[in-house]
Coordinates of C-alpha atoms in Angstrom, one line a residue:
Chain A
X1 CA -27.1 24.4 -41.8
X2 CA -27.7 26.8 -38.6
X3 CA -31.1 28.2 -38.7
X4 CA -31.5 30.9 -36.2
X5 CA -34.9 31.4 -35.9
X6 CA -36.9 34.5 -34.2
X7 CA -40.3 33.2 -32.0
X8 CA -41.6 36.8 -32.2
X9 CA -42.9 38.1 -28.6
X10 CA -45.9 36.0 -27.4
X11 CA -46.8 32.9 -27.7
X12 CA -46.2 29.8 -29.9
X13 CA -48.3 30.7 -32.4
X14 CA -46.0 34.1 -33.4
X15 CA -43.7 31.8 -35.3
X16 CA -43.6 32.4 -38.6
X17 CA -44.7 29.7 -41.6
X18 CA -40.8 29.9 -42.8
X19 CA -39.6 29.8 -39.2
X20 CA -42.0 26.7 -39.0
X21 CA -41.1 25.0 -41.9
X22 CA -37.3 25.3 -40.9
X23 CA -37.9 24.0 -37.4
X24 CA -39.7 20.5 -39.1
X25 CA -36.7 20.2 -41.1
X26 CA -33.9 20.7 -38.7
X27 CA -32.8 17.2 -36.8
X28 CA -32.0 18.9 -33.5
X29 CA -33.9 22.0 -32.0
X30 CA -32.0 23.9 -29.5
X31 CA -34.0 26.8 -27.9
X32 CA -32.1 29.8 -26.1
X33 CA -33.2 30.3 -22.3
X34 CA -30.8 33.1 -21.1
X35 CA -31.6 36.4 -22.6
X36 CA -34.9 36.8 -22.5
X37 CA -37.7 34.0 -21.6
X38 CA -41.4 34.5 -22.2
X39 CA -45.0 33.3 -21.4
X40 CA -44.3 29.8 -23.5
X41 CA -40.8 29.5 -22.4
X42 CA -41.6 30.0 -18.5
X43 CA -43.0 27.0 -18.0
X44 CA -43.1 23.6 -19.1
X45 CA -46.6 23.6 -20.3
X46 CA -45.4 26.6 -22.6
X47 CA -42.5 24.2 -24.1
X48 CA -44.6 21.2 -24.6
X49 CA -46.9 24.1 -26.9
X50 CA -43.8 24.5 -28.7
X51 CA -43.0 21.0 -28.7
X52 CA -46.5 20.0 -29.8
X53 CA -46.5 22.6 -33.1
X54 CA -43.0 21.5 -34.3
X55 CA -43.6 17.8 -33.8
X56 CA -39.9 17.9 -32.4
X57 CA -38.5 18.0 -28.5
X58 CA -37.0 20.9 -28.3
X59 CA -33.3 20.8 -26.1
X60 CA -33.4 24.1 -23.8
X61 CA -30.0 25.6 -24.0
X62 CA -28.9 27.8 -21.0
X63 CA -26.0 30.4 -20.9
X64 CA -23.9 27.5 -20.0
X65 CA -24.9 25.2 -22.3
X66 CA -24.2 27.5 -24.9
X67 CA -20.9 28.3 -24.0
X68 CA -20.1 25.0 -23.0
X69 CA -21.3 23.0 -25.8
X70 CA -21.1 25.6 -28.8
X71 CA -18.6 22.8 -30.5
X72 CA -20.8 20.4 -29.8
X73 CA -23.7 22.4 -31.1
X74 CA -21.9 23.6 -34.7
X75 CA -20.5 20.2 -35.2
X76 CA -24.2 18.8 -35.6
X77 CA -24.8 21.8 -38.1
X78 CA -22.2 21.0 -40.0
X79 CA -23.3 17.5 -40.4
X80 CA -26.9 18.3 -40.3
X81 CA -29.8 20.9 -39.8
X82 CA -29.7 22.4 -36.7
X83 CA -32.5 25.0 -35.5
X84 CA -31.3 27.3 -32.6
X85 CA -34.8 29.3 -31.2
X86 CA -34.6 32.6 -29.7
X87 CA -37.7 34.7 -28.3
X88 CA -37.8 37.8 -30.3
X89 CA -35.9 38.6 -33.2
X90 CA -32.1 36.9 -33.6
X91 CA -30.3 39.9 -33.4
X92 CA -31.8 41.2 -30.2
X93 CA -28.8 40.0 -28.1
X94 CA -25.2 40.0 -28.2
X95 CA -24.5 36.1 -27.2
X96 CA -26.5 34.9 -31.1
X97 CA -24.4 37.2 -32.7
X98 CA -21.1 35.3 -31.1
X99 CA -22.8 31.6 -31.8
X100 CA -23.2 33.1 -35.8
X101 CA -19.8 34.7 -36.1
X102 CA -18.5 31.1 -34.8
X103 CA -20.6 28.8 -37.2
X104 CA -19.6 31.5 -40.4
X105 CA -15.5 31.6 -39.2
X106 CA -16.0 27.4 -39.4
X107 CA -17.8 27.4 -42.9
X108 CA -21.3 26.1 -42.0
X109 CA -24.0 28.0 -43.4
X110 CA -26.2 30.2 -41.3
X111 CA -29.7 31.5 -41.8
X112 CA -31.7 33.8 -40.0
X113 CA -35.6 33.2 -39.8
X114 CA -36.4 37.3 -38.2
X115 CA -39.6 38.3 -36.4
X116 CA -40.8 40.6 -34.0
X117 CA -38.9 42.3 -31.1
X118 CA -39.1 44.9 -28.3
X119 CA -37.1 46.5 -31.0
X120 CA -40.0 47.5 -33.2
X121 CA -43.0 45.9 -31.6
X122 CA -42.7 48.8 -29.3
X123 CA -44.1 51.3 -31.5
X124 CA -47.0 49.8 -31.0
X125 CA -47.8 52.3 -28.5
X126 CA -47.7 55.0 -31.0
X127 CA -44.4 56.3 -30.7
X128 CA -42.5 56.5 -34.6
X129 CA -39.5 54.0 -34.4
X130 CA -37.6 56.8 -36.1
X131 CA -37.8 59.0 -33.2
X132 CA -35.8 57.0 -30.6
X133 CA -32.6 57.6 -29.3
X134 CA -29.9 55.0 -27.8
X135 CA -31.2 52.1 -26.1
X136 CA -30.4 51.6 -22.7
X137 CA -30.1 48.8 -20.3
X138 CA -31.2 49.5 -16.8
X139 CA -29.5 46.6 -14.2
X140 CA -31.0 45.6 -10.8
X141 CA -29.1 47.9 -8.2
X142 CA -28.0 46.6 -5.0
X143 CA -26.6 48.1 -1.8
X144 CA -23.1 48.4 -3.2
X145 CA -23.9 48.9 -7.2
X146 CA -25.6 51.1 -8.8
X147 CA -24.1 51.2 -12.3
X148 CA -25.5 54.3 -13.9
X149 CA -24.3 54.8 -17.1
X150 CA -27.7 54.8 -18.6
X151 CA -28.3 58.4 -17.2
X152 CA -26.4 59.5 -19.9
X153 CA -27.4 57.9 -22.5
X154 CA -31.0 59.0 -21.2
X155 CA -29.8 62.8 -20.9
X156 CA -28.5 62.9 -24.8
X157 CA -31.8 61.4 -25.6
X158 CA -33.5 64.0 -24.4
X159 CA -31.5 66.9 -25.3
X160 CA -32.4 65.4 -28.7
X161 CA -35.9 65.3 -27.9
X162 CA -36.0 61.5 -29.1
X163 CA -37.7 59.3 -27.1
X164 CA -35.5 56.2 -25.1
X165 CA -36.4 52.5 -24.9
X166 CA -35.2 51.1 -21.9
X167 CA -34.7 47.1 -21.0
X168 CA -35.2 46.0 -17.6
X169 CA -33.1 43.7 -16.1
X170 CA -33.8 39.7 -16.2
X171 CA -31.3 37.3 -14.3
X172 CA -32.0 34.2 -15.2
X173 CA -29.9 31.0 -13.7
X174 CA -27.8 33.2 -12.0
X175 CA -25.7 31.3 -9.2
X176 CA -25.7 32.6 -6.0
X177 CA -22.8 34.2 -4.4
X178 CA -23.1 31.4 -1.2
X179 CA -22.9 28.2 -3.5
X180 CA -20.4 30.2 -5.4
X181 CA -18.1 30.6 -2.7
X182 CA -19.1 27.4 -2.0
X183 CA -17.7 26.0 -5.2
X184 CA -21.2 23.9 -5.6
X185 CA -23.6 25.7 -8.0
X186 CA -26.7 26.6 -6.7
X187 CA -29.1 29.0 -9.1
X188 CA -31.0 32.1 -7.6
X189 CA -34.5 32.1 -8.5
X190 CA -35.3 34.0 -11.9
X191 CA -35.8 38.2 -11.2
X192 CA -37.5 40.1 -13.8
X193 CA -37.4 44.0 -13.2
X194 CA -40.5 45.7 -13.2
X195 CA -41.6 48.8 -14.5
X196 CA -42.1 50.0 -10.9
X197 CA -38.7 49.4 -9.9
X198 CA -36.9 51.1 -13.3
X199 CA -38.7 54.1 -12.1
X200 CA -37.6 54.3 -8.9
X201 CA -34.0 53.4 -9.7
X202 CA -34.5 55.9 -12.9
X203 CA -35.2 58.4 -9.7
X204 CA -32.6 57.3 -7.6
X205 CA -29.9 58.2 -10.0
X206 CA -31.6 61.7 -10.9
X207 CA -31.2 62.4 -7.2
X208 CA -28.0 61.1 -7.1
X209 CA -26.8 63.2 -10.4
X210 CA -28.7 66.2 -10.1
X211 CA -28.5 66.9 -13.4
X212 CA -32.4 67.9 -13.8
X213 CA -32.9 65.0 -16.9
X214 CA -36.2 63.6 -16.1
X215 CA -38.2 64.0 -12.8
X216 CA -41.0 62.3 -11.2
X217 CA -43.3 64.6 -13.8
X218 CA -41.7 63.0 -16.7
X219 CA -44.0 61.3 -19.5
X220 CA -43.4 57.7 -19.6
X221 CA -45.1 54.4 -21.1
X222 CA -44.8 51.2 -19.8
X223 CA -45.1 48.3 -21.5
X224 CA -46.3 44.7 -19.8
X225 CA -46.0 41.8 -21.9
X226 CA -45.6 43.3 -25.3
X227 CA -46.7 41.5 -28.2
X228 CA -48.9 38.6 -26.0
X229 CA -52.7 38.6 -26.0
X230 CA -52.4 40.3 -22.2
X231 CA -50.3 43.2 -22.9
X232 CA -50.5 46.3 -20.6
X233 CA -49.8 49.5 -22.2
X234 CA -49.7 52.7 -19.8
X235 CA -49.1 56.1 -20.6
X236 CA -48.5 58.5 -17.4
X237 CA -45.6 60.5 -15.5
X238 CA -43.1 58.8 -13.7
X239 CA -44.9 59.2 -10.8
X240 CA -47.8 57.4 -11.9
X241 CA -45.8 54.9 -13.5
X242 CA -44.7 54.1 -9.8
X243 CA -47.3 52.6 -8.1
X244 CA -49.5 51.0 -11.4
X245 CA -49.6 47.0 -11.2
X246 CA -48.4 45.6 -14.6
X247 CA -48.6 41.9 -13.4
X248 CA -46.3 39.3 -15.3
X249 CA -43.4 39.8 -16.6
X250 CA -41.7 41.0 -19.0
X251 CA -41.8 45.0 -18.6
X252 CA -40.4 47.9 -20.6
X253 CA -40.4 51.6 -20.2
X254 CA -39.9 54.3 -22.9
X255 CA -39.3 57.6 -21.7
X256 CA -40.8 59.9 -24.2
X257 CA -39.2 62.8 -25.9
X258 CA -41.4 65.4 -27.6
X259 CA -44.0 64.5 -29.7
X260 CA -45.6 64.7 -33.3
X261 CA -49.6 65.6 -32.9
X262 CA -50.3 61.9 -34.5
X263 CA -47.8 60.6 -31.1
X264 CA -49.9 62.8 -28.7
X265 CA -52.8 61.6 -30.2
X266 CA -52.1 57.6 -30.0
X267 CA -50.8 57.9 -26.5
X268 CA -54.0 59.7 -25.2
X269 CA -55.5 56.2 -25.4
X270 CA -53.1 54.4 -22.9
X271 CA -53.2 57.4 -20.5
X272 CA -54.3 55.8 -16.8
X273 CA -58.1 55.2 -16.2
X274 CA -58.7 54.3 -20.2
X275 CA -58.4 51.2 -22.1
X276 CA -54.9 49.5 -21.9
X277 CA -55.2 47.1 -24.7
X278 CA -53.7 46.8 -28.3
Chain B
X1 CA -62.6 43.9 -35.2
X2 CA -59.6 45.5 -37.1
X3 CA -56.8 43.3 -37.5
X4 CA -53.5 44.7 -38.2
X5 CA -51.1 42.3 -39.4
X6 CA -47.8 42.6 -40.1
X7 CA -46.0 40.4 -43.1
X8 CA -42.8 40.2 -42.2
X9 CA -40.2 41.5 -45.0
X10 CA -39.4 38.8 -47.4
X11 CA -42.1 36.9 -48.9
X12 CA -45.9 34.9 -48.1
X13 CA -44.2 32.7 -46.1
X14 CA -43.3 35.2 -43.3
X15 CA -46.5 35.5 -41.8
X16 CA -46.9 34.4 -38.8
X17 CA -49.3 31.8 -37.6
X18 CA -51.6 34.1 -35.1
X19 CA -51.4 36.5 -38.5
X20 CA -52.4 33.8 -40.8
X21 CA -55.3 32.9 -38.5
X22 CA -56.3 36.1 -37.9
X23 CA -56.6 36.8 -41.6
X24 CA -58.3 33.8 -42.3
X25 CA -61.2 34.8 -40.1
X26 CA -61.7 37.9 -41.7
X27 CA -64.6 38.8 -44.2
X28 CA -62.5 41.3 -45.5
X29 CA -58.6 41.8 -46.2
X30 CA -56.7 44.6 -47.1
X31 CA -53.1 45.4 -48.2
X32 CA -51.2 48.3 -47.9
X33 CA -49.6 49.6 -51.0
X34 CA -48.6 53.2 -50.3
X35 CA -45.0 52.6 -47.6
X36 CA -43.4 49.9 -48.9
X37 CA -43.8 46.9 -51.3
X38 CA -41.6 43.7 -51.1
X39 CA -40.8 40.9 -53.5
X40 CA -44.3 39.5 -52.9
X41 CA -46.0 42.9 -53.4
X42 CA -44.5 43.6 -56.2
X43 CA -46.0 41.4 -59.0
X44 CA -49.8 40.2 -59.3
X45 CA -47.7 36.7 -59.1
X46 CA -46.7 37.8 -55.5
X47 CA -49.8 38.7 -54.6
X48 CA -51.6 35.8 -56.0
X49 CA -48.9 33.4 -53.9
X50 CA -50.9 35.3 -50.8
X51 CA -54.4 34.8 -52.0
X52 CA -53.5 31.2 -52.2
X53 CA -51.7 31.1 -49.1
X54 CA -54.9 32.9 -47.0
X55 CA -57.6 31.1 -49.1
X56 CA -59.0 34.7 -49.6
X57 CA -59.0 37.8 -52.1
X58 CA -56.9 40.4 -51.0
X59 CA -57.8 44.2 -52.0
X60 CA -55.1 46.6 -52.7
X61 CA -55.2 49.3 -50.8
X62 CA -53.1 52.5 -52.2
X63 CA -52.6 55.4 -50.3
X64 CA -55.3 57.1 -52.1
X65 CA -58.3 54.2 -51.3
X66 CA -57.2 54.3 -47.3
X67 CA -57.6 57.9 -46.9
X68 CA -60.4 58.4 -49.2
X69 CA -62.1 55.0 -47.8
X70 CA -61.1 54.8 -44.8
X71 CA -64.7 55.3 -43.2
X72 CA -65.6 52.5 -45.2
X73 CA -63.2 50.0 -44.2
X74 CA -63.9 51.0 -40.4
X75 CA -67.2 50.8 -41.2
X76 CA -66.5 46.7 -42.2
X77 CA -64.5 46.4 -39.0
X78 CA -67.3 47.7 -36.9
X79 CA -70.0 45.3 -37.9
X80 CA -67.3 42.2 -38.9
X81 CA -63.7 41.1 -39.4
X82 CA -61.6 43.0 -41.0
X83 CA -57.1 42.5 -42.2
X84 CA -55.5 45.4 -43.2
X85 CA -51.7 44.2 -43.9
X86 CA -48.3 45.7 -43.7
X87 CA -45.3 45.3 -44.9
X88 CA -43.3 44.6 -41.8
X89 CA -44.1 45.3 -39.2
X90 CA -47.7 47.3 -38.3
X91 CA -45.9 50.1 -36.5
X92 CA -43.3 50.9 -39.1
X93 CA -44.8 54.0 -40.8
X94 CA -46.9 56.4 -39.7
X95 CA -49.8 56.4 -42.0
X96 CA -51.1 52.8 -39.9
X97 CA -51.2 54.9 -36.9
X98 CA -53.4 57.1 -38.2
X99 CA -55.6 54.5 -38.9
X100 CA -55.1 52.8 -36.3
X101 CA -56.3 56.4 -34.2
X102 CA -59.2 56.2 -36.2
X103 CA -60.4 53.0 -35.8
X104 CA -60.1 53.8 -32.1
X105 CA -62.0 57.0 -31.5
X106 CA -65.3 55.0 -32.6
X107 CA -64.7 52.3 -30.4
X108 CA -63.3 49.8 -33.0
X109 CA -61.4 47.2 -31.3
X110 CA -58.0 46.8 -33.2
X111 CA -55.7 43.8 -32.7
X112 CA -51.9 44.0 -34.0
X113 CA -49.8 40.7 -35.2
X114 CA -46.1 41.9 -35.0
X115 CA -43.4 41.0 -37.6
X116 CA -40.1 41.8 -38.3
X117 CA -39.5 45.0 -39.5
X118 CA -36.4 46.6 -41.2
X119 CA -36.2 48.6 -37.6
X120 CA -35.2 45.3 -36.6
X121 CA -33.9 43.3 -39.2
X122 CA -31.2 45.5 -39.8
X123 CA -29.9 43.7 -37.0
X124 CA -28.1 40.9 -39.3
X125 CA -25.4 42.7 -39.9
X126 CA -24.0 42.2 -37.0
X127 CA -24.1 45.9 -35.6
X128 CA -26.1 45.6 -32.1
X129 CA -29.6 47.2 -32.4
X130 CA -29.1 49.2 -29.0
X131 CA -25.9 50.5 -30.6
X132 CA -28.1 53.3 -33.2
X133 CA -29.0 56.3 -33.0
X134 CA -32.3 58.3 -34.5
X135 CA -33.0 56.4 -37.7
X136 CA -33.2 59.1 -41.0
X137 CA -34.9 59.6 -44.4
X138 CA -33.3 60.0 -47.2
X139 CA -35.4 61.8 -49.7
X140 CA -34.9 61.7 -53.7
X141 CA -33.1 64.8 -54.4
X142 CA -34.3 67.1 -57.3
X143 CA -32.3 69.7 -59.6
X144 CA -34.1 72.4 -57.1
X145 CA -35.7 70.4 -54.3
X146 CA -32.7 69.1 -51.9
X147 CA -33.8 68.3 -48.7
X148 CA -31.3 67.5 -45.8
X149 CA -32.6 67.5 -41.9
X150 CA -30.6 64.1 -42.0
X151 CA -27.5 65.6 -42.4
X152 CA -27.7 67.0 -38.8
X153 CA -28.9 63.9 -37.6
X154 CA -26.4 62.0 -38.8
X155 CA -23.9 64.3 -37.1
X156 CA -25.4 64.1 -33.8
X157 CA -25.4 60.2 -33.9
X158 CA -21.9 60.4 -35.2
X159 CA -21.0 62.7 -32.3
X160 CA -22.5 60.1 -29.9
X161 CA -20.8 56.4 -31.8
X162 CA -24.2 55.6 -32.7
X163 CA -24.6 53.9 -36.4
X164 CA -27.5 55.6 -38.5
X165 CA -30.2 53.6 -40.3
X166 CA -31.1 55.3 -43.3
X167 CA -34.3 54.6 -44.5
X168 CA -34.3 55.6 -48.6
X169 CA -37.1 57.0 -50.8
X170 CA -39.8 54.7 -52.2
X171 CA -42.0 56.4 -54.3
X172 CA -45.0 54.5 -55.4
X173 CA -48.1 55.6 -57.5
X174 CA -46.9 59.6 -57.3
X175 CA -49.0 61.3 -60.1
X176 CA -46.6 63.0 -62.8
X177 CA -46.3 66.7 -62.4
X178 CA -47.8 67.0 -65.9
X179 CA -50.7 65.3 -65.2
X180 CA -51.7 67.1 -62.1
X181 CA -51.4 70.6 -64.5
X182 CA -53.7 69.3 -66.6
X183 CA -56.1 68.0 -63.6
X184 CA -56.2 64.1 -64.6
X185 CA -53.5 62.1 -62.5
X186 CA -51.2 59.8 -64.4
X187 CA -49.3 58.4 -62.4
X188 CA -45.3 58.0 -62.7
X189 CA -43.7 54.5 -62.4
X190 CA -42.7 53.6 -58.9
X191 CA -39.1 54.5 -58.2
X192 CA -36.9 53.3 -55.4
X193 CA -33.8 54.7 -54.1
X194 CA -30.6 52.3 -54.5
X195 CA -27.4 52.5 -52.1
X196 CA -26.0 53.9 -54.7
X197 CA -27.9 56.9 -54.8
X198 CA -27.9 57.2 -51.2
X199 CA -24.3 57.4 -50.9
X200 CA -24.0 60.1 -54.1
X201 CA -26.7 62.7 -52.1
X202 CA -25.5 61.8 -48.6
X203 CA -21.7 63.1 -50.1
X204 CA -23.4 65.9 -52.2
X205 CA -24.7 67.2 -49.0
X206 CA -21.3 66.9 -47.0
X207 CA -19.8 68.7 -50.1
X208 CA -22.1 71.2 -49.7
X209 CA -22.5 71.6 -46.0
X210 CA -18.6 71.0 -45.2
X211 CA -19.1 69.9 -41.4
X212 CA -16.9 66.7 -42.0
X213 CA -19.5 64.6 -40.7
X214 CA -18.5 61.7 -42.9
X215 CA -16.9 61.3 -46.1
X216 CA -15.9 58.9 -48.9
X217 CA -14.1 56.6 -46.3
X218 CA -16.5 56.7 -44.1
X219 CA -17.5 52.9 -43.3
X220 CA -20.8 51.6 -44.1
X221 CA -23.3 48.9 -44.6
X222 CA -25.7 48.3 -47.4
X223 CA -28.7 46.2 -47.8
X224 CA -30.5 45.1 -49.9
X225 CA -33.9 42.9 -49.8
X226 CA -33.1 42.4 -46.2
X227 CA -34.9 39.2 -44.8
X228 CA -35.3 37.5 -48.5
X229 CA -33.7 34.4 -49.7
X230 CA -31.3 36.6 -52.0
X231 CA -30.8 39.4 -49.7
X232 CA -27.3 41.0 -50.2
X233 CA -25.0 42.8 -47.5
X234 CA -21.8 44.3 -47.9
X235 CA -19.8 46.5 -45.8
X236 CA -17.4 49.1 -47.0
X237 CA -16.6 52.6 -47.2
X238 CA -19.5 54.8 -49.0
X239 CA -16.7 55.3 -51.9
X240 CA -16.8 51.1 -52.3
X241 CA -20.5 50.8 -51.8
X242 CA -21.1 53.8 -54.0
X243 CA -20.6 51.5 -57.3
X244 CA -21.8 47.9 -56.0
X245 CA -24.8 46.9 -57.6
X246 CA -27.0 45.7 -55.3
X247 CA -29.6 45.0 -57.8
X248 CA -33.6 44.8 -57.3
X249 CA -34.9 46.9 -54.1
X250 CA -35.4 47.3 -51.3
X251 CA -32.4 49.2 -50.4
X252 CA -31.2 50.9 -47.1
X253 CA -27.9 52.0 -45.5
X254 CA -25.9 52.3 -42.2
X255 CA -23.8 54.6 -41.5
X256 CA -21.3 52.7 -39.1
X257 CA -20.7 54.5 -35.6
X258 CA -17.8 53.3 -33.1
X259 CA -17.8 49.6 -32.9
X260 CA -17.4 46.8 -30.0
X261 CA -15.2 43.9 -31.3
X262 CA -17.8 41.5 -32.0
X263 CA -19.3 43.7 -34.3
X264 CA -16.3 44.6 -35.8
X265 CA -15.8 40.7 -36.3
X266 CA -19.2 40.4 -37.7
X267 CA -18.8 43.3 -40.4
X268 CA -15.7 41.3 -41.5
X269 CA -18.0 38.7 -43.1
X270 CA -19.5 41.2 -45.2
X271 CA -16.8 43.4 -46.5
X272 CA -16.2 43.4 -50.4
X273 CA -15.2 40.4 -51.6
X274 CA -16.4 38.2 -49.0
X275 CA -19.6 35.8 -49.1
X276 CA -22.4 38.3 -48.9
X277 CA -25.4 36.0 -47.7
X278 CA -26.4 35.5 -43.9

């Protein structure tokens, strides 16, 4: 059996009693560390947390690894129970949805322990779920690429009125392009994009496109560690957005639509200069 | 302190642990019984299971008793520790917003415990979560009462690719029509939509509004008791899906937009005939 088990957003504690239970059953306990890491995942002291609850080491499994040794991986779930960890829900990301589609096209049984994700925790700030729009991905630009196509996405959105979630970038073990061309992999230092940054690429690109879809006037909230006992919620225009200091990763920014009375309401609460907390 | 805590969709056992601990502190706990009502809602065994389970006595809370008490409970949360729980996730329906607004204006401190929600969940099937557009209501339909703002919705995420989550009618403690005439509520059974129903309106309304924005072969996903041990998923066109019994609720439906290959490979798992567990 392959359980796939959701962590939920902040800490070790967010596991669920069934995702427990299936973790102290499992003989092997991979844990994913490419999509998305968080506060008990960033560190070793975080792991041995985790390690300390389950009563099990836990084996952290990399892009590579993943891709690599995905045989290797489903071969033990075949034979045995095999618990593969993800922060968030399962379904968050693309790459568990290949690792399920392989174990079900080779017979072994999958199931999915769900929690929490930037997916729905985000309503927390007091915009209805029902009342978004595409998610969109917004990359780290550099000199030469600026990949865009979230503008439009954005733009729809808004014509809409819905509001739009957007992720921020995270490279994680990315190889550099020196040890690359060097044939010898060496890894760039994690990057986590924050909130700061989305908005001023978010600018760059309206400059860029002209096409008068959000401006520096535009209501945003950003959201700083979402779902962890720290988490920064700010509502403000773009502008504002800019220059606030939302410490730690991870970061997320919704760009809001228009707005119910009960929305307006909520939001007033997270507006700069009052209380940020959940 | 107001703790809003999230139960995750299937049964007890999808608390999480910060949610179990938080309720186990409180003097007082509530459960919401007015959005939505799971497997362990359902039945006084279900919600004796959580009684055990949090060592405490849980009060029922319908959508009556929170707005008419409401001062009450805040009142508790003021001067101790107070639960409220959800289905799902906090954030899922409006109605805990409001409260949540409430709680806040007099200088309550609330604290949330995330779960999975079906805004999330949904994610099982295989169709990526960033991938859907605004999510819809479908509303029972009467002999003269026939509601459809989804309808253009649904034709604006079709225009864009995006899949549709449609989110049917529950309709719990409603008092009869009879009983409010003669000024002492009865109330009528609780009712919840099935896919089957869902797919008969959702055509009705194409027949009736002609606009081609989907019809019997149009593909689609139905679920039922998503995140329990028996949930069921099967994928098919609403003609198929419009005669599967999916048996006991809860029941929603996604209308499939353009798909990527891997979620085309995913769906293939679920299409009539095939195993339907995940």
């Amino acid at each position: 059996m392959l359980y796939i088990v959701g962590l939920g957003l902040g800490d070790e504690k967010d596991v669920t009693i069934k995702g427990l239970e299936a973790i102290r059953r499992c003989d092997k306990v991979y844990m994913e560390a490419y999509t998305s890491l968080l506060s008990f995942g960033l560190s070793s002291h975080g792991l041995s947390n985790l390690e300390k609850l389950y009563g099990k080491p836990i084996t952290v499994a990399d892009r590579e690894m993943v891709e690599e040794k995905a045989d290797g991986i489903l071969a033990e779930a075949r034979s045995g129970d095999v618990a593969f960890l993800v922060v968030g829900d399962p379904f968050g990301a693309t790459t568990h949805t290949d690792l399920v589609v392989r174990a079900k096209t080779l017979g072994i049984d999958v199931k999915v322990v769900h929690n929490a994700s930037v997916m729905n925790a985000v309503g927390v700030c007091g915009l209805q779920l029902y009342r978004y729009g595409e998610t969109v991905s917004l990359p780290f630009f550099t000199e030469t690429w600026k990949p865009d196509s979230f503008y439009e996405k954005i733009q729809k959105n808004r014509m809409l009125g819905l509001h739009t979630l957007c992720l921020l970038d995270i490279r994680v073990k990315e190889p550099s392009l020196e040890s690359l061309c060097r044939g010898k992999k060496v890894y760039e230092p994690p990057r986590y994009m924050t909130i700061n940054t989305a908005v001023e690429q978010l600018l760059e690109v309206e400059s860029l496109q002209g096409q008068d879809v959000y401006n520096e006037d535009t209501h945003c909230v950003g959201l700083a560690r979402l779902g962890s006992e720290d988490q920064m919620i700010v509502a403000g225009s773009m502008r504002q957005l800019r220059t606030v200091d939302f410490g730690a990763p991870l970061h997320c920014l919704v760009i809001v639509g228009s707005m119910h009375p009960l929305e307006e309401e909520m939001l007033e609460f997270y507006k700069l200069g009052k209380t940020s907390e959940a």
